[in-house]
XYZ file of C-alpha atoms in Angstrom:
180
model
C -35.605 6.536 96.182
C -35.502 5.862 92.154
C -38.171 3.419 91.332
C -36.649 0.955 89.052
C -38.560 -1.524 86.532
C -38.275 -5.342 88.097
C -35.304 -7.855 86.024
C -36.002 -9.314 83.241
C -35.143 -12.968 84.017
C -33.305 -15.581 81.072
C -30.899 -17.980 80.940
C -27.425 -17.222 80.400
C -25.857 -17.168 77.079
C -21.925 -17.825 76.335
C -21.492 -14.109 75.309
C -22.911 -13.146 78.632
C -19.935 -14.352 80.490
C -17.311 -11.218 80.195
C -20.156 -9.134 82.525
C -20.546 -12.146 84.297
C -16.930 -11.975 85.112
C -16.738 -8.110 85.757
C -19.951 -9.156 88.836
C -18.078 -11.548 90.416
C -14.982 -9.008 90.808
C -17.012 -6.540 91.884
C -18.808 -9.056 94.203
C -15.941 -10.907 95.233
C -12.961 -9.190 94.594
C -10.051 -11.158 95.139
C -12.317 -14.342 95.322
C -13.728 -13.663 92.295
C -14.327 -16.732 89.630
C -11.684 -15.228 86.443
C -13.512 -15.352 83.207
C -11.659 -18.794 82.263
C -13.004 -20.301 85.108
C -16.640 -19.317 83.710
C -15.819 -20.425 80.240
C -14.983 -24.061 81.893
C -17.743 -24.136 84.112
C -20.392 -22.843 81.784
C -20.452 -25.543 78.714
C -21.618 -28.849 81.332
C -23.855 -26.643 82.914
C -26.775 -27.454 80.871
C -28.632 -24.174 80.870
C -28.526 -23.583 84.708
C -27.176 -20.521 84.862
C -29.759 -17.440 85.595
C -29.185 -13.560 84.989
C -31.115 -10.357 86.061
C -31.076 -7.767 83.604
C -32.975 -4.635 82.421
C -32.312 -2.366 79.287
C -29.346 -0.773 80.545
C -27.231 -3.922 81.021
C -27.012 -7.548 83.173
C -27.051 -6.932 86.897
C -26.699 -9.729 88.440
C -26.254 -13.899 87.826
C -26.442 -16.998 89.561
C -24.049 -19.909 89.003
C -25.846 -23.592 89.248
C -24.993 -26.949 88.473
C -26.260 -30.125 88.770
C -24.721 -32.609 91.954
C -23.346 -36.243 90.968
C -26.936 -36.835 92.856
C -29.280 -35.502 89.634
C -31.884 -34.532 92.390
C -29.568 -32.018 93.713
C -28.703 -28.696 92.529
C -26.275 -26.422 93.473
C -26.424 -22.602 93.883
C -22.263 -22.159 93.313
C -22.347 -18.268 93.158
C -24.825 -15.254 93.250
C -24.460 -11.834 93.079
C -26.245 -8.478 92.581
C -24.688 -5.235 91.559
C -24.302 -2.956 94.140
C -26.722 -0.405 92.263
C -29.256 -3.162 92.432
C -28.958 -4.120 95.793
C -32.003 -4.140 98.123
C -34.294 -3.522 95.424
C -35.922 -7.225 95.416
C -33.342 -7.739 92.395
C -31.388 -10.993 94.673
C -35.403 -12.257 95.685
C -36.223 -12.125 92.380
C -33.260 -14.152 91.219
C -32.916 -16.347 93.880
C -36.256 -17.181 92.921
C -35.796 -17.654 89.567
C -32.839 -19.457 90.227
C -34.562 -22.302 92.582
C -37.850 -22.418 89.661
C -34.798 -23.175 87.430
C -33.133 -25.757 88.936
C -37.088 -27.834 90.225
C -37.264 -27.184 86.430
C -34.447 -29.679 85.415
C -35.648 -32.218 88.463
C -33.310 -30.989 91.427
C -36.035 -31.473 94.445
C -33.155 -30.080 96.918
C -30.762 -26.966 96.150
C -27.452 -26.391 98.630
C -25.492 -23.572 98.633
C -22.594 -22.307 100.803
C -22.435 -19.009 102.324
C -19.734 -16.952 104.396
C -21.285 -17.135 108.530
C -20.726 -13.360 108.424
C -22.677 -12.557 105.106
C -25.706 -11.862 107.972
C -27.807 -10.476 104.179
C -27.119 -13.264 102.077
C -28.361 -15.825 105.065
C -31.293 -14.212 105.720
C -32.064 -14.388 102.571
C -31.786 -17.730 102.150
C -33.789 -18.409 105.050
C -36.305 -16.346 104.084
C -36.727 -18.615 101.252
C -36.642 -21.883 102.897
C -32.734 -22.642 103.254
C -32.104 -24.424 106.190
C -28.158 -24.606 108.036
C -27.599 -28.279 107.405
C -23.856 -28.218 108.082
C -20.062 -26.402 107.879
C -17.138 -26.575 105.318
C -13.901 -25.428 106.874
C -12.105 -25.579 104.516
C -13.934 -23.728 101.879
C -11.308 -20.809 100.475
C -8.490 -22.576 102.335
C -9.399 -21.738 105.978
C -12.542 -20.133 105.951
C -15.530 -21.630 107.071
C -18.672 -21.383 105.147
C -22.362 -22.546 106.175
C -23.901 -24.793 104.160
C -27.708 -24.546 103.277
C -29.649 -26.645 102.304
C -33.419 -26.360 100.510
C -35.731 -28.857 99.722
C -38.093 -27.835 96.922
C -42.043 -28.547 96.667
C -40.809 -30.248 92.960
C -44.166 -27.892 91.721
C -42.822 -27.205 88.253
C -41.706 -30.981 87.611
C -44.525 -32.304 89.046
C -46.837 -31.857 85.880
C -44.425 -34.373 84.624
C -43.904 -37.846 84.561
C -40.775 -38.273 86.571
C -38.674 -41.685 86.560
C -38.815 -43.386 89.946
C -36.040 -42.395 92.403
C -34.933 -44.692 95.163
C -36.383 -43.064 98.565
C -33.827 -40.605 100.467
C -34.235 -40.810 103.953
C -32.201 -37.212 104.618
C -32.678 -35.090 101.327
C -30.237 -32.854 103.236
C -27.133 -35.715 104.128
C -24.425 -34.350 102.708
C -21.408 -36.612 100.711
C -18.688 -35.899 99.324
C -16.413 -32.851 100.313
C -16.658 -30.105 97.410
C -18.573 -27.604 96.558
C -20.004 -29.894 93.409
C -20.376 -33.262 94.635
């Protein structure tokens, strides 16, 4: 097996969002967010967005935003080339991606997955994620899991955070879209 150098991890850039595009239709394929979609989504995400790259090009990307709740982030999409796959590149990422969000103040990150994407759940689990519900509606009429993580708030907690009213479920769920 080829040995490959770990991602370098950044922020995504507006120029960044043409490979960003070719991913997800590689990912996704007929599901795939089209590169307007990105260009929309991108501007009001506030620096969210993560990539995984290395010198020969950008392998892989997550999609975040920010809740109507400002403590909760959302992981909206993630993918990882297939010639990056099971290389740690989606650990790495997913990582990154959860440091980023505790970064801006989101103690709890959701994210729906497909029930049969057995990978993607597992890792998600393996990082904390708990199943904290069902949308069945998600892509018309198929179901997706949501998940649910509730961060150790490590990286904000060298700061001096406003007060929050207490939560008593950092995992209820409102609303009924992906972005509440």
């Amino acid at each position: 097996m080829n040995e490959l150098p770990p991602p370098r991890l950044r922020g995504v850039k507006k120029n960044d969002l043409r490979r960003i595009a070719e991913l997800e239709k590689i990912a996704f394929d007929a599901k795939a967010l089209p590169r307007n979609t990105l260009d929309v989504m991108f501007d009001p995400s506030d620096g969210l967005w993560m990539l995984a790259e290395d010198d020969e090009d950008i392998w892989g990307y997550s999609i975040n935003s920010r809740a109507a709740d400002p403590a909760v982030g959302w992981i909206i999409g993630m993918a990882v080339h297939p010639d990056r796959r099971r290389l740690g590149w989606g650990q790495l990422l997913l990582k990154a991606t959860i440091d980023r969000l505790d970064d801006y103040d989101m103690n709890v990150v959701r994210l729906l997955v497909d029930p049969r994407n057995k990978i993607a759940r597992r890792l998600y689990e393996n990082f904390g994620f708990k199943d904290t519900g069902e949308r069945a509606d998600h892509f018309g009429d198929e179901p997706r899991i949501l998940m649910s993580l509730l961060t150790n708030g490590s990286a904000a907690s060298s700061r001096i955070r406003p007060e929050r009213p207490a939560d008593p479920d950092p995992f209820a769920v409102t609303g009924g879209t992906t972005c509440e």
